[in-house]
Backbone as XML, in Angstrom:
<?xml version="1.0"?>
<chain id="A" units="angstrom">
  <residue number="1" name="UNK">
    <atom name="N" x="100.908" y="86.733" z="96.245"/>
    <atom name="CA" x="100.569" y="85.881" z="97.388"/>
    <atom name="C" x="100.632" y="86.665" z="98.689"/>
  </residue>
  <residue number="2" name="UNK">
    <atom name="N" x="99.660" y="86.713" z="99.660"/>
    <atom name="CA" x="99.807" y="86.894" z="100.728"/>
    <atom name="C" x="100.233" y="86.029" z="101.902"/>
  </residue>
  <residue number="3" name="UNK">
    <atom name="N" x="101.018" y="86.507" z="102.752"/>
    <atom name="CA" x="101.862" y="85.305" z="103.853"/>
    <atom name="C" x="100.494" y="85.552" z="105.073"/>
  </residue>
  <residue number="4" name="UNK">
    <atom name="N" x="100.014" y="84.677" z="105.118"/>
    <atom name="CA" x="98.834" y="84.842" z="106.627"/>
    <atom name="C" x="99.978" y="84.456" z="108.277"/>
  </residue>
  <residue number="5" name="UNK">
    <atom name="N" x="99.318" y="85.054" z="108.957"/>
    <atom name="CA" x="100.229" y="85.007" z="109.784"/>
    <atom name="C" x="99.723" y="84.074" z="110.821"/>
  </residue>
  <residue number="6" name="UNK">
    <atom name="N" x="100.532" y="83.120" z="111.933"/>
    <atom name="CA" x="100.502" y="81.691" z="112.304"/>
    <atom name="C" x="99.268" y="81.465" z="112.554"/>
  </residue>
  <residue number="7" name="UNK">
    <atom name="N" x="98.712" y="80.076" z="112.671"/>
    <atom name="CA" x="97.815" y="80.054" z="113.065"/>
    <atom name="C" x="96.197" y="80.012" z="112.495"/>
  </residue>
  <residue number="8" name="UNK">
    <atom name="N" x="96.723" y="81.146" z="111.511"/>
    <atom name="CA" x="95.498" y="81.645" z="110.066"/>
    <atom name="C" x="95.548" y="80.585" z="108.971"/>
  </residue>
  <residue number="9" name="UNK">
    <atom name="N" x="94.290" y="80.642" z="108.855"/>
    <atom name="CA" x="94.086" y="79.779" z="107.103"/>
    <atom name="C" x="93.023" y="80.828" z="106.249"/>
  </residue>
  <residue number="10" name="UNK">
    <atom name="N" x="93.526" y="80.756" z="105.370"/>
    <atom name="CA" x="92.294" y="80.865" z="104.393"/>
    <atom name="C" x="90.705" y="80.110" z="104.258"/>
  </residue>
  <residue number="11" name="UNK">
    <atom name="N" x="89.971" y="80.759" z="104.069"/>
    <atom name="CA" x="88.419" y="80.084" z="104.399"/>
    <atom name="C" x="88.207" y="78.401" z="103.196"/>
  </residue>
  <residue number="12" name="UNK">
    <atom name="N" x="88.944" y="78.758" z="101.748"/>
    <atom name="CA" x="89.392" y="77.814" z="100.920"/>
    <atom name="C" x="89.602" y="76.773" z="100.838"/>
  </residue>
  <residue number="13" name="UNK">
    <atom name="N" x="91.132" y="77.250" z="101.984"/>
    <atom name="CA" x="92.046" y="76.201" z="102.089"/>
    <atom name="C" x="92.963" y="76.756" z="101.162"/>
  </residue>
  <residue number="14" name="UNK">
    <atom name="N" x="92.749" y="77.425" z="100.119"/>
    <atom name="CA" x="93.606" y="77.550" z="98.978"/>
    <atom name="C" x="94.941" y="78.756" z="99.225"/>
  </residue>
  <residue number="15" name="UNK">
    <atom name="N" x="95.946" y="78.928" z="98.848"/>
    <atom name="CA" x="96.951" y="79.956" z="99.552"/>
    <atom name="C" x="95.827" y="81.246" z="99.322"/>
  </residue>
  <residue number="16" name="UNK">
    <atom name="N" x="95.651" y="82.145" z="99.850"/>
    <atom name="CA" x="95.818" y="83.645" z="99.610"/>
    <atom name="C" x="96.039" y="84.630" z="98.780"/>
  </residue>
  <residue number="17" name="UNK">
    <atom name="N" x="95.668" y="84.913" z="97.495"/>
    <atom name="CA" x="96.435" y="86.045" z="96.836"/>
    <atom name="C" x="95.863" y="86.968" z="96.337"/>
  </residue>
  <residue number="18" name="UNK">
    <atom name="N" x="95.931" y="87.999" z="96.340"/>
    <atom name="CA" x="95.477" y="89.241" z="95.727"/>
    <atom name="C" x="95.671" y="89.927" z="93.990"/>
  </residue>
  <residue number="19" name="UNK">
    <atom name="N" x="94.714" y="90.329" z="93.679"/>
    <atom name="CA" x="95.400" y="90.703" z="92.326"/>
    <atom name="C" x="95.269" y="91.811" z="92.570"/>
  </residue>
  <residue number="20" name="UNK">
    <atom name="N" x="95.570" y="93.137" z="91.902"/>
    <atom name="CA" x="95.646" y="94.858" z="92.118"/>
    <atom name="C" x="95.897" y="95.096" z="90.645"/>
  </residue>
  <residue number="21" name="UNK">
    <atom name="N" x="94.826" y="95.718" z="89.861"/>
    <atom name="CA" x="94.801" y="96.830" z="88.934"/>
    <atom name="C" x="94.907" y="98.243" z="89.078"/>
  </residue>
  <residue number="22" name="UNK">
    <atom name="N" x="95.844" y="98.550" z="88.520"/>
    <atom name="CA" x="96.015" y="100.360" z="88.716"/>
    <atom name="C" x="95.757" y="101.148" z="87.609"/>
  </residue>
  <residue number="23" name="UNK">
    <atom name="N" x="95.030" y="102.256" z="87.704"/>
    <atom name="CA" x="94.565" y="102.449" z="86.101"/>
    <atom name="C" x="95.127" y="104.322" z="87.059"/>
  </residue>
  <residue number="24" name="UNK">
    <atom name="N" x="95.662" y="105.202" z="85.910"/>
    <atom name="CA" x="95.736" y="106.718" z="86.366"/>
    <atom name="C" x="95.376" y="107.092" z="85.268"/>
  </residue>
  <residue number="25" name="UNK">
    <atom name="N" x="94.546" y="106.709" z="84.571"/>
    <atom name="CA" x="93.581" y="107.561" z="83.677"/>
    <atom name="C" x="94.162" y="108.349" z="82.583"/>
  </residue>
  <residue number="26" name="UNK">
    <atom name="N" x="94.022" y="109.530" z="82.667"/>
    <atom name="CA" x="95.142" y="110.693" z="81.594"/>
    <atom name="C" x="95.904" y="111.062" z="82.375"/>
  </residue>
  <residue number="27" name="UNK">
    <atom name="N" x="96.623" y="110.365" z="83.162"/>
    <atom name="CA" x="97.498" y="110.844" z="83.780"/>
    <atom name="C" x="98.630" y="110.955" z="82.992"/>
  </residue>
  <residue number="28" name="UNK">
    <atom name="N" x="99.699" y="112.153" z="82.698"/>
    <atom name="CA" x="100.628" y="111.872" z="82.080"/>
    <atom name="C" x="102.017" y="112.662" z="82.545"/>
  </residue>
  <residue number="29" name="UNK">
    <atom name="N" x="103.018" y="112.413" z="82.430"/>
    <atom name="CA" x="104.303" y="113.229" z="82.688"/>
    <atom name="C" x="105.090" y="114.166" z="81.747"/>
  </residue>
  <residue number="30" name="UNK">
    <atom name="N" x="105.302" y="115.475" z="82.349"/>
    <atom name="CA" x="106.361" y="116.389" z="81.739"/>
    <atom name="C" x="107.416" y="116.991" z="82.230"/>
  </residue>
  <residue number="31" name="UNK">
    <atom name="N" x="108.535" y="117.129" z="81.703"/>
    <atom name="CA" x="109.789" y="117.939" z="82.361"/>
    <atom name="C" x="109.411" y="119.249" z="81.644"/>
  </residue>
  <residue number="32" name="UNK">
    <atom name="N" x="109.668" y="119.984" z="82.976"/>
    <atom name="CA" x="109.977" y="121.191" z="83.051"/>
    <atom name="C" x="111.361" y="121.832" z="83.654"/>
  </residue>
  <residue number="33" name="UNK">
    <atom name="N" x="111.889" y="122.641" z="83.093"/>
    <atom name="CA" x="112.896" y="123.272" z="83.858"/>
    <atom name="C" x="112.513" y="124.669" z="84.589"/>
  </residue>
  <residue number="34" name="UNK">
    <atom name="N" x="113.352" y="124.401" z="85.867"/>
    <atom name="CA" x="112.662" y="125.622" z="86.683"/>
    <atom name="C" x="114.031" y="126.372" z="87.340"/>
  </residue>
  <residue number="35" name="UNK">
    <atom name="N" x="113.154" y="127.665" z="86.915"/>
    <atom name="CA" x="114.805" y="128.943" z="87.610"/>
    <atom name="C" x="114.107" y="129.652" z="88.424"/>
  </residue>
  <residue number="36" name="UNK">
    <atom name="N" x="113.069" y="129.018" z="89.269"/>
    <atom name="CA" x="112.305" y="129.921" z="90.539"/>
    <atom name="C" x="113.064" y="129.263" z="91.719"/>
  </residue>
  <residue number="37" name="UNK">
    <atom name="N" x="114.207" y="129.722" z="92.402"/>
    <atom name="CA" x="114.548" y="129.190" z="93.332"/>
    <atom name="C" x="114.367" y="129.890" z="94.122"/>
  </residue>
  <residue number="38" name="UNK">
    <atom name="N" x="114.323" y="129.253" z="95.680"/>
    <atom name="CA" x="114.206" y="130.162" z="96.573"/>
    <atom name="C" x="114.860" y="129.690" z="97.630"/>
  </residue>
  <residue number="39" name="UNK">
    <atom name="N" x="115.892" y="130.684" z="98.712"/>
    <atom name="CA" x="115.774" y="130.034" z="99.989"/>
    <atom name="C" x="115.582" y="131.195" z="100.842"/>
  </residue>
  <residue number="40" name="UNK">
    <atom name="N" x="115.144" y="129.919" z="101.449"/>
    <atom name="CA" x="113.945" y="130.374" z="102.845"/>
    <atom name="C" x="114.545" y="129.914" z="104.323"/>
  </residue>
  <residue number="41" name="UNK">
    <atom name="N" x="114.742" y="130.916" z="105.116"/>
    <atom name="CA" x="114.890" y="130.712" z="106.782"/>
    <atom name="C" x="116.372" y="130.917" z="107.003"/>
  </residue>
  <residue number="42" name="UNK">
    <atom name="N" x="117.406" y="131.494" z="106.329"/>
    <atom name="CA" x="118.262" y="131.385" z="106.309"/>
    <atom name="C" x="118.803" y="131.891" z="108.039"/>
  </residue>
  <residue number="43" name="UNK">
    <atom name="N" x="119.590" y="131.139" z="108.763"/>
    <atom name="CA" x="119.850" y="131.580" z="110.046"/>
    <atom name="C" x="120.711" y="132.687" z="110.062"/>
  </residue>
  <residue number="44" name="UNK">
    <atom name="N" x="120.252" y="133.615" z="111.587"/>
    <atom name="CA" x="120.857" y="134.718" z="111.643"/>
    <atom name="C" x="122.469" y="134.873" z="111.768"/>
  </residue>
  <residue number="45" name="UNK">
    <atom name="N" x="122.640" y="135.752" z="111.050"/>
    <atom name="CA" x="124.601" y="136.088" z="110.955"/>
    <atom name="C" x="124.898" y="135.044" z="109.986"/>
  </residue>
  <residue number="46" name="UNK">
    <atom name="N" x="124.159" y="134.673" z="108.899"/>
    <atom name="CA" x="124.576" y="133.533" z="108.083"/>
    <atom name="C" x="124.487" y="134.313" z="106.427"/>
  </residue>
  <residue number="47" name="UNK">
    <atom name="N" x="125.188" y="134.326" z="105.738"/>
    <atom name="CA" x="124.582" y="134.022" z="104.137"/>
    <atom name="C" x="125.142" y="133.478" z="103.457"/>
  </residue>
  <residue number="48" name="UNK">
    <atom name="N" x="123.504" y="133.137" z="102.758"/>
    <atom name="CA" x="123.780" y="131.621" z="101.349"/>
    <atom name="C" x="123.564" y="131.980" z="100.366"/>
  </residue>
  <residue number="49" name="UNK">
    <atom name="N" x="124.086" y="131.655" z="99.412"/>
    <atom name="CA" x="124.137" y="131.795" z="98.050"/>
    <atom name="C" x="123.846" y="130.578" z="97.476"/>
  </residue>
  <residue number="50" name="UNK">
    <atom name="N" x="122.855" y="130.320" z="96.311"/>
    <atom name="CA" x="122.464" y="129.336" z="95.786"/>
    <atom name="C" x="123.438" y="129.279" z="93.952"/>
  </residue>
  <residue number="51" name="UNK">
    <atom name="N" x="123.985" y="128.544" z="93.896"/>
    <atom name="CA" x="124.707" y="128.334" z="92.623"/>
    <atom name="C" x="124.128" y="127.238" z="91.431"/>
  </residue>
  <residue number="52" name="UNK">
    <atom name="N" x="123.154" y="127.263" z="91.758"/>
    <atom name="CA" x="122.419" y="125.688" z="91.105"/>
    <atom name="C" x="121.233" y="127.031" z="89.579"/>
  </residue>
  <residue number="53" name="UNK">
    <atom name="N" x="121.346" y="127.000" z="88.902"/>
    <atom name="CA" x="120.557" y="128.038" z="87.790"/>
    <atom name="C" x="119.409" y="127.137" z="87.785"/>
  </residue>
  <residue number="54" name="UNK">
    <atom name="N" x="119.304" y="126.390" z="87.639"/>
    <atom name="CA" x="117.813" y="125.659" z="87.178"/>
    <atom name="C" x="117.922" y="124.178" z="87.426"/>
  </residue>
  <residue number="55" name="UNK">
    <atom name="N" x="116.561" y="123.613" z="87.597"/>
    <atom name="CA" x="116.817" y="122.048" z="87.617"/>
    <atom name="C" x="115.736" y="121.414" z="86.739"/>
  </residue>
  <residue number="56" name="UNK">
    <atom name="N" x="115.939" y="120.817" z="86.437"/>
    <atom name="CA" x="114.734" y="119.980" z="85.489"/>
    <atom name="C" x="113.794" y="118.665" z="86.656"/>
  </residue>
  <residue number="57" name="UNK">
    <atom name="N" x="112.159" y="119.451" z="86.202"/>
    <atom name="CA" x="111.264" y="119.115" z="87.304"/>
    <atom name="C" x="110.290" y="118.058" z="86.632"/>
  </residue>
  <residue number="58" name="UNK">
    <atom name="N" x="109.961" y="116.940" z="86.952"/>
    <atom name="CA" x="109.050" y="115.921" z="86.536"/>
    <atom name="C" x="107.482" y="116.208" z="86.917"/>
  </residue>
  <residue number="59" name="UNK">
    <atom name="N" x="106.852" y="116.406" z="86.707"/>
    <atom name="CA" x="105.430" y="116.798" z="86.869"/>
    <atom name="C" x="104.709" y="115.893" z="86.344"/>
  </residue>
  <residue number="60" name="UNK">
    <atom name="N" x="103.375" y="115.175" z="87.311"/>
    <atom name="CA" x="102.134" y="114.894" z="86.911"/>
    <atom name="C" x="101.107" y="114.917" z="87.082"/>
  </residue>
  <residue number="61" name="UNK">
    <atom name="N" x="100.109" y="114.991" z="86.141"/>
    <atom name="CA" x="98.692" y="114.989" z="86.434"/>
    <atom name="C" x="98.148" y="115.324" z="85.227"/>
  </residue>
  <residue number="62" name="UNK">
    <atom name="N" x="96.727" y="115.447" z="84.900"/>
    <atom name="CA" x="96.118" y="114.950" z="83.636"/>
    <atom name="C" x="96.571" y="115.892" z="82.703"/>
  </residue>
  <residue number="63" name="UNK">
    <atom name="N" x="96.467" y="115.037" z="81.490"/>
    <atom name="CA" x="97.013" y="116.003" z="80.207"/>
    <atom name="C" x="96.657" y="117.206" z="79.844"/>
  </residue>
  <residue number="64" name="UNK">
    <atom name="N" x="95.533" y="117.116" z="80.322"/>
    <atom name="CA" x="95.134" y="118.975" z="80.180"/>
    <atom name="C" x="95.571" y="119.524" z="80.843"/>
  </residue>
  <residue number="65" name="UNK">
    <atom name="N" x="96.202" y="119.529" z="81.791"/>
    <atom name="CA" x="96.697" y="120.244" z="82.466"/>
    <atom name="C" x="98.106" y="120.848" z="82.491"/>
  </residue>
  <residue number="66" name="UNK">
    <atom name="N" x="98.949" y="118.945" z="82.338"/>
    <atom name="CA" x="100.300" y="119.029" z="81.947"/>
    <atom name="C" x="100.492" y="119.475" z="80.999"/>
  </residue>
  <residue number="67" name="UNK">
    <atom name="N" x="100.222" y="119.057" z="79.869"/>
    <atom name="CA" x="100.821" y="118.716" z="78.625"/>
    <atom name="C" x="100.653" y="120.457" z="77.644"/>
  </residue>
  <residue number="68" name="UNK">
    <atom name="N" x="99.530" y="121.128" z="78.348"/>
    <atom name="CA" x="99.399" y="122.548" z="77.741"/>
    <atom name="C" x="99.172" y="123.510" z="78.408"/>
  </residue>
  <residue number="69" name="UNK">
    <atom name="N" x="98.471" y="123.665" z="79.838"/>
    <atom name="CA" x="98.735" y="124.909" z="80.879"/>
    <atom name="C" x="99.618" y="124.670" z="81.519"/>
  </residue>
  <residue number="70" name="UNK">
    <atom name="N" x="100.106" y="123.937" z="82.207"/>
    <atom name="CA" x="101.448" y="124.117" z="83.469"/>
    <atom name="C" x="102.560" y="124.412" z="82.539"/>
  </residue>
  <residue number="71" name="UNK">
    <atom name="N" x="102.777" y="125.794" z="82.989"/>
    <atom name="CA" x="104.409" y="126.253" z="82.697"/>
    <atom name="C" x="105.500" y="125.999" z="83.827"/>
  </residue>
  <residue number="72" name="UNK">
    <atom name="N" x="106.635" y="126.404" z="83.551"/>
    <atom name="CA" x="107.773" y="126.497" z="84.389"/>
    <atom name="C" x="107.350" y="127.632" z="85.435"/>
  </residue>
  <residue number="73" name="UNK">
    <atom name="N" x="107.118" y="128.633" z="85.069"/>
    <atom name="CA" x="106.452" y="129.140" z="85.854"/>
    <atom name="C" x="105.946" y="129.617" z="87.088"/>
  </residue>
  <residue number="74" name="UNK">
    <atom name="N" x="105.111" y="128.415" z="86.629"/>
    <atom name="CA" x="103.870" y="128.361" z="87.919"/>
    <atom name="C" x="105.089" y="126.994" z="88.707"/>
  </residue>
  <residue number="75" name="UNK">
    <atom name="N" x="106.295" y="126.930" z="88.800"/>
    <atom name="CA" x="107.001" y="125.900" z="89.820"/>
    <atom name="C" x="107.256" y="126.636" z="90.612"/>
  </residue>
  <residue number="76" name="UNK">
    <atom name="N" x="108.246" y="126.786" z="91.634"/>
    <atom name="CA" x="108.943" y="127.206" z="92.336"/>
    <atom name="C" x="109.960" y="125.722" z="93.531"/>
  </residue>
  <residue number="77" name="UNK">
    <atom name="N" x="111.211" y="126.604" z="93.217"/>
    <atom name="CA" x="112.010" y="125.163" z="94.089"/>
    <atom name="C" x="112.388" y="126.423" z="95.694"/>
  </residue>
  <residue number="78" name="UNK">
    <atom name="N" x="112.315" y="125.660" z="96.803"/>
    <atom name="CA" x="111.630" y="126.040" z="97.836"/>
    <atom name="C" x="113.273" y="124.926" z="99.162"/>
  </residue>
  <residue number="79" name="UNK">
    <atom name="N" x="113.969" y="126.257" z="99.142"/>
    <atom name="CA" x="114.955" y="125.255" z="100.446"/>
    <atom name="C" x="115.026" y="125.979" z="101.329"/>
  </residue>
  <residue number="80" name="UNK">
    <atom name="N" x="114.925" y="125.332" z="102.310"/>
    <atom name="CA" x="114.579" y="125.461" z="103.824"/>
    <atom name="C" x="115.887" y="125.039" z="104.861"/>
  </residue>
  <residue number="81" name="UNK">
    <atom name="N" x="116.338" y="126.612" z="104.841"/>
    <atom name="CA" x="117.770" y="126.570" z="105.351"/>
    <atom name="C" x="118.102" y="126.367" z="106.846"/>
  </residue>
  <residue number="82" name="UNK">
    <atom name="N" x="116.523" y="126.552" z="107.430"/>
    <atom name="CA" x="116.123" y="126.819" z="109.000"/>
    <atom name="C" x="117.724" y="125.685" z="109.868"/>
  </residue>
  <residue number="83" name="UNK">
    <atom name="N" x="118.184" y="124.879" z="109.288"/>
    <atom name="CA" x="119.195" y="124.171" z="110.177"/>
    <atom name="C" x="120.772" y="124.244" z="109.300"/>
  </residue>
  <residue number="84" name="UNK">
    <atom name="N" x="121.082" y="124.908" z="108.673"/>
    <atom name="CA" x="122.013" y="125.077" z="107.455"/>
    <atom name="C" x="123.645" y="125.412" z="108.029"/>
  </residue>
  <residue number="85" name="UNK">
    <atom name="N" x="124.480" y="124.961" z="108.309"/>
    <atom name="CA" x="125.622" y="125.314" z="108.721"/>
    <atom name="C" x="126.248" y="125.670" z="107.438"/>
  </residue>
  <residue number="86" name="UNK">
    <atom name="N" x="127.335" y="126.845" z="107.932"/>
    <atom name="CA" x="128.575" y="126.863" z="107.043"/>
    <atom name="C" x="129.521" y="126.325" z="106.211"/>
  </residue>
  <residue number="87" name="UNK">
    <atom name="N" x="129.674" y="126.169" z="105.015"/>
    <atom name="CA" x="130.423" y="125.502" z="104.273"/>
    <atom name="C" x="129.402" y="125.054" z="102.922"/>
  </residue>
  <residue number="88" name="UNK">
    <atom name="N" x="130.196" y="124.041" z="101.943"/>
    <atom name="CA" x="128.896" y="123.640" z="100.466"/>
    <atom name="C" x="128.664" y="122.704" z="100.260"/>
  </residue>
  <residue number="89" name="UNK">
    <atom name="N" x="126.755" y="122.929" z="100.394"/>
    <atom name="CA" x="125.888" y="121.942" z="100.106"/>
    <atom name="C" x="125.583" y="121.496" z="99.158"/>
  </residue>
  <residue number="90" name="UNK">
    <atom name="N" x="124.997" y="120.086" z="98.982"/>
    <atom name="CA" x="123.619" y="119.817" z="97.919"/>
    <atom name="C" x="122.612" y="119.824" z="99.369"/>
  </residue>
  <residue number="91" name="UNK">
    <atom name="N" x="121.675" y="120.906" z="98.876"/>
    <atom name="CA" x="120.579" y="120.980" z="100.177"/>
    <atom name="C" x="119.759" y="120.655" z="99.075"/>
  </residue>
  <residue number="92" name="UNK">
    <atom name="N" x="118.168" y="119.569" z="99.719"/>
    <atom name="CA" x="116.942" y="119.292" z="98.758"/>
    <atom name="C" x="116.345" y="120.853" z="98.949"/>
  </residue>
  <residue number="93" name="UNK">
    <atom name="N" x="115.501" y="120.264" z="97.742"/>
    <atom name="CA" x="114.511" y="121.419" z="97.924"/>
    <atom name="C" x="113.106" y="120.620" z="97.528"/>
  </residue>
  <residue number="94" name="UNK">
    <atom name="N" x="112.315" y="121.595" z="98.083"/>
    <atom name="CA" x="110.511" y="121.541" z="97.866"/>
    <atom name="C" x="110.355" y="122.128" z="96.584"/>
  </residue>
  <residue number="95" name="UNK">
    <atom name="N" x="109.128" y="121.460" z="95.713"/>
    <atom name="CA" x="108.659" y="122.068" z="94.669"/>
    <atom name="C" x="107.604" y="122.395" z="95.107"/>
  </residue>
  <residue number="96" name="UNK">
    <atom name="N" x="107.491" y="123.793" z="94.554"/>
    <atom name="CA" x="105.497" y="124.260" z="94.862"/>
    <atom name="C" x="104.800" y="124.442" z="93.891"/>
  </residue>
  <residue number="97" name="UNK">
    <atom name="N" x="104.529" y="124.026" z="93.572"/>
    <atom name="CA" x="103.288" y="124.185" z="92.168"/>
    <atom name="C" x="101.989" y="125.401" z="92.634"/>
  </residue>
  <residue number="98" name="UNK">
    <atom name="N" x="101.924" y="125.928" z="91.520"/>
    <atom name="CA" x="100.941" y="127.195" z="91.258"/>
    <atom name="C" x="99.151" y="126.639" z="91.993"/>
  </residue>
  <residue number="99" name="UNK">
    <atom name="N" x="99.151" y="126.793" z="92.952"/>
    <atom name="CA" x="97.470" y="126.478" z="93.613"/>
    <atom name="C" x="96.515" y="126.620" z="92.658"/>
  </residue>
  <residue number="100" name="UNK">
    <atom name="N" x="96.696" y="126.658" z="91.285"/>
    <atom name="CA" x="95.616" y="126.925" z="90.539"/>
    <atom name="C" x="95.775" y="125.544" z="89.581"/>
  </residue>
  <residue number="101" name="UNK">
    <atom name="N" x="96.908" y="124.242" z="90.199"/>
    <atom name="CA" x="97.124" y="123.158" z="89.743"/>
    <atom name="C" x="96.737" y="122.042" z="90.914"/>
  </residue>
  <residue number="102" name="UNK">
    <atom name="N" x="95.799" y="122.106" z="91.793"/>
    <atom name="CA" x="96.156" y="121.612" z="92.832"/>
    <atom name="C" x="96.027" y="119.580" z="92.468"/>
  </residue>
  <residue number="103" name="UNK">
    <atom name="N" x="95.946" y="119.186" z="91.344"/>
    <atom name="CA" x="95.768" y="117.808" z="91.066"/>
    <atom name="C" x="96.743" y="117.724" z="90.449"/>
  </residue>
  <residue number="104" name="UNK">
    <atom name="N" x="97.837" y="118.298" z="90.158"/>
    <atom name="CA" x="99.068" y="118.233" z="89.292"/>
    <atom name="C" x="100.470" y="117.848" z="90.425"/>
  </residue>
  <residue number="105" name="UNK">
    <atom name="N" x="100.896" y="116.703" z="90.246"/>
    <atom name="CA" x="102.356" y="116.496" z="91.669"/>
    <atom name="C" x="104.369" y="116.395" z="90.787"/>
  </residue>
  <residue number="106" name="UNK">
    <atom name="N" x="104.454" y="116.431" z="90.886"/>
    <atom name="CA" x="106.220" y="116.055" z="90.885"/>
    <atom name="C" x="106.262" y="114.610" z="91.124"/>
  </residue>
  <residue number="107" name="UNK">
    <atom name="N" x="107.592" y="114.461" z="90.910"/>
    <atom name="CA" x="107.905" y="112.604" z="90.441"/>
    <atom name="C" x="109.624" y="112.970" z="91.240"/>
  </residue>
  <residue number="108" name="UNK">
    <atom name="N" x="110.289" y="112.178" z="92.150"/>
    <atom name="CA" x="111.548" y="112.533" z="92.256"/>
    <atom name="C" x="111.358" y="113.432" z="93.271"/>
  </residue>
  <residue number="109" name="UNK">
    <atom name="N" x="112.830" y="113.605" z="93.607"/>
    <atom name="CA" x="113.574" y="114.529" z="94.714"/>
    <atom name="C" x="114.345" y="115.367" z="94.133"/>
  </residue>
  <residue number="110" name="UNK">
    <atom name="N" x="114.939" y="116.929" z="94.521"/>
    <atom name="CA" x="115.532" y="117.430" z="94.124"/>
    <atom name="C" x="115.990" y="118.416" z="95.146"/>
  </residue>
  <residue number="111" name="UNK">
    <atom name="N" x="117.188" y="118.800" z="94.420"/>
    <atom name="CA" x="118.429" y="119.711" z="95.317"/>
    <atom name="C" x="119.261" y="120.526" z="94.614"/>
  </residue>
  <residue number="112" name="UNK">
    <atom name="N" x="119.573" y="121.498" z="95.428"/>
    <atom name="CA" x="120.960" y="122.963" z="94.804"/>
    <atom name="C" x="121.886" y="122.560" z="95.192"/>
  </residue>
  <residue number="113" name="UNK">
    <atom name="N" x="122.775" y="122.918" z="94.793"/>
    <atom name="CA" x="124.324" y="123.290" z="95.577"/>
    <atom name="C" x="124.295" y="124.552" z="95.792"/>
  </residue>
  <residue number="114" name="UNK">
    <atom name="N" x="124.771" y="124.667" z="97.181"/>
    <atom name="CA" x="124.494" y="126.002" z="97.582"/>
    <atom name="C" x="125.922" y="126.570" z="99.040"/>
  </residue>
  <residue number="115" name="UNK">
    <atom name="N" x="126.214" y="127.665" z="98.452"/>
    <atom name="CA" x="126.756" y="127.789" z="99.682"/>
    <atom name="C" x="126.776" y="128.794" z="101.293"/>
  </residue>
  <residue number="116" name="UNK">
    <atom name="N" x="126.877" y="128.772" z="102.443"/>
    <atom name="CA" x="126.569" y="129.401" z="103.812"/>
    <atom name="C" x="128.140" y="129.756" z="104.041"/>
  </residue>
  <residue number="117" name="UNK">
    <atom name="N" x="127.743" y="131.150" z="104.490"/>
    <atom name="CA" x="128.918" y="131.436" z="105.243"/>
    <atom name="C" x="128.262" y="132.192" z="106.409"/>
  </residue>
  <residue number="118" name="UNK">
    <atom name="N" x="129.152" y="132.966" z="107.408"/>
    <atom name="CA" x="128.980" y="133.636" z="108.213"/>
    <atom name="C" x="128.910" y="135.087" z="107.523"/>
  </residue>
  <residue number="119" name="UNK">
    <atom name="N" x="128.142" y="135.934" z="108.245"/>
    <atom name="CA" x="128.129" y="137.310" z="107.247"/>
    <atom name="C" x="129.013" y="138.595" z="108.034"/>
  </residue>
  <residue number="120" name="UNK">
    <atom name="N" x="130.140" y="139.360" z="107.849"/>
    <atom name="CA" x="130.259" y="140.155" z="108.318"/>
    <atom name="C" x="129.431" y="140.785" z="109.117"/>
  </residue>
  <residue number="121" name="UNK">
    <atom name="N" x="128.338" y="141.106" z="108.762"/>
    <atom name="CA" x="127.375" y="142.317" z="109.295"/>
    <atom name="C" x="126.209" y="141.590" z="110.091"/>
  </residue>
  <residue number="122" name="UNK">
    <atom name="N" x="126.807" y="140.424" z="110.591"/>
    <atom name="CA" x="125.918" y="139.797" z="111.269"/>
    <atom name="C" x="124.301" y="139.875" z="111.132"/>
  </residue>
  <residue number="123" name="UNK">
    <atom name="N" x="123.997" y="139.849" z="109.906"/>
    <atom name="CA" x="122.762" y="139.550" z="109.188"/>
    <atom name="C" x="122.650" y="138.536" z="108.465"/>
  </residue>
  <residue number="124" name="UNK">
    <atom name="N" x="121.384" y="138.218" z="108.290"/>
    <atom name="CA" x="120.851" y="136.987" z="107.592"/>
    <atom name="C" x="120.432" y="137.326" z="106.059"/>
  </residue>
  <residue number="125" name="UNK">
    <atom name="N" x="120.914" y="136.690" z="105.122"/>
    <atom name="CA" x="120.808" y="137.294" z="103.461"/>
    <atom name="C" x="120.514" y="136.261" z="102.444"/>
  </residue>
  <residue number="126" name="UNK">
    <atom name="N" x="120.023" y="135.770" z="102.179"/>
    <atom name="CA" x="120.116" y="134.979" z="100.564"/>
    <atom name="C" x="119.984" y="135.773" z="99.531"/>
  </residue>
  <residue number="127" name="UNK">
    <atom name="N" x="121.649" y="135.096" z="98.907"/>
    <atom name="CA" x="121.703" y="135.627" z="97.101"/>
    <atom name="C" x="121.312" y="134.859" z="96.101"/>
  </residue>
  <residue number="128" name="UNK">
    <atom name="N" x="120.426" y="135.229" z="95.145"/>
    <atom name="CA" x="119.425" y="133.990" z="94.942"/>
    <atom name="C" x="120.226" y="134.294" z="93.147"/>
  </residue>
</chain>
């Protein structure tokens, strides 16, 4: 049902309602586990270390694609430390899928535990 807002009627008279069919075709889902981590932007005089080995990644898009070319691979998990203070995180991360999938997406959110410190040598480092 749709709520019309004051004032409005339907041309009918009758309430309003919509029906919606969704069809995704061969669309289908696979887990993958992925050990491409990366972090990225880590601020200066800072280093992080990522402690998270792999995460298990939901992927979709049509079965030919999923179900027998997309490897682990072609993922990559992608955290973006650009605002990251000292001490231990669960920071999210970005998944990037291989550009040679570009109709293939992820399902879900995901994140490392990871940790920032200050670096002696006042450089910026990720230990991946």
């Amino acid at each position: 049902p749709i709520t019309l807002p004051e004032g409005i009627t339907h041309a009918t008279g009758e309430g309003a309602r919509v029906t919606v069919d969704l069809s995704f075709g061969d669309l289908v889902t696979n887990k993958l586990t992925v050990t491409n981590i990366v972090l990225q932007n880590v601020p200066e005089g800072m280093v992080a270390k990522n402690y998270t080995g792999s995460l298990e990644v939901t992927v979709r898009g049509p079965q030919d694609l999923v179900a027998t070319l997309l490897k682990a691979s072609h993922l990559t998990a992608v955290a973006d430390l650009s605002n990251v203070t000292p001490g231990t995180h669960k920071w999210p991360v970005t998944i990037e899928i291989d550009k040679k999938f570009p109709v293939v997406g992820t399902i879900g959110s995901y994140q490392i535990t990871l940790s920032v410190e200050e670096s002696a040598e006042g450089q910026n480092q990720a230990e991946e």
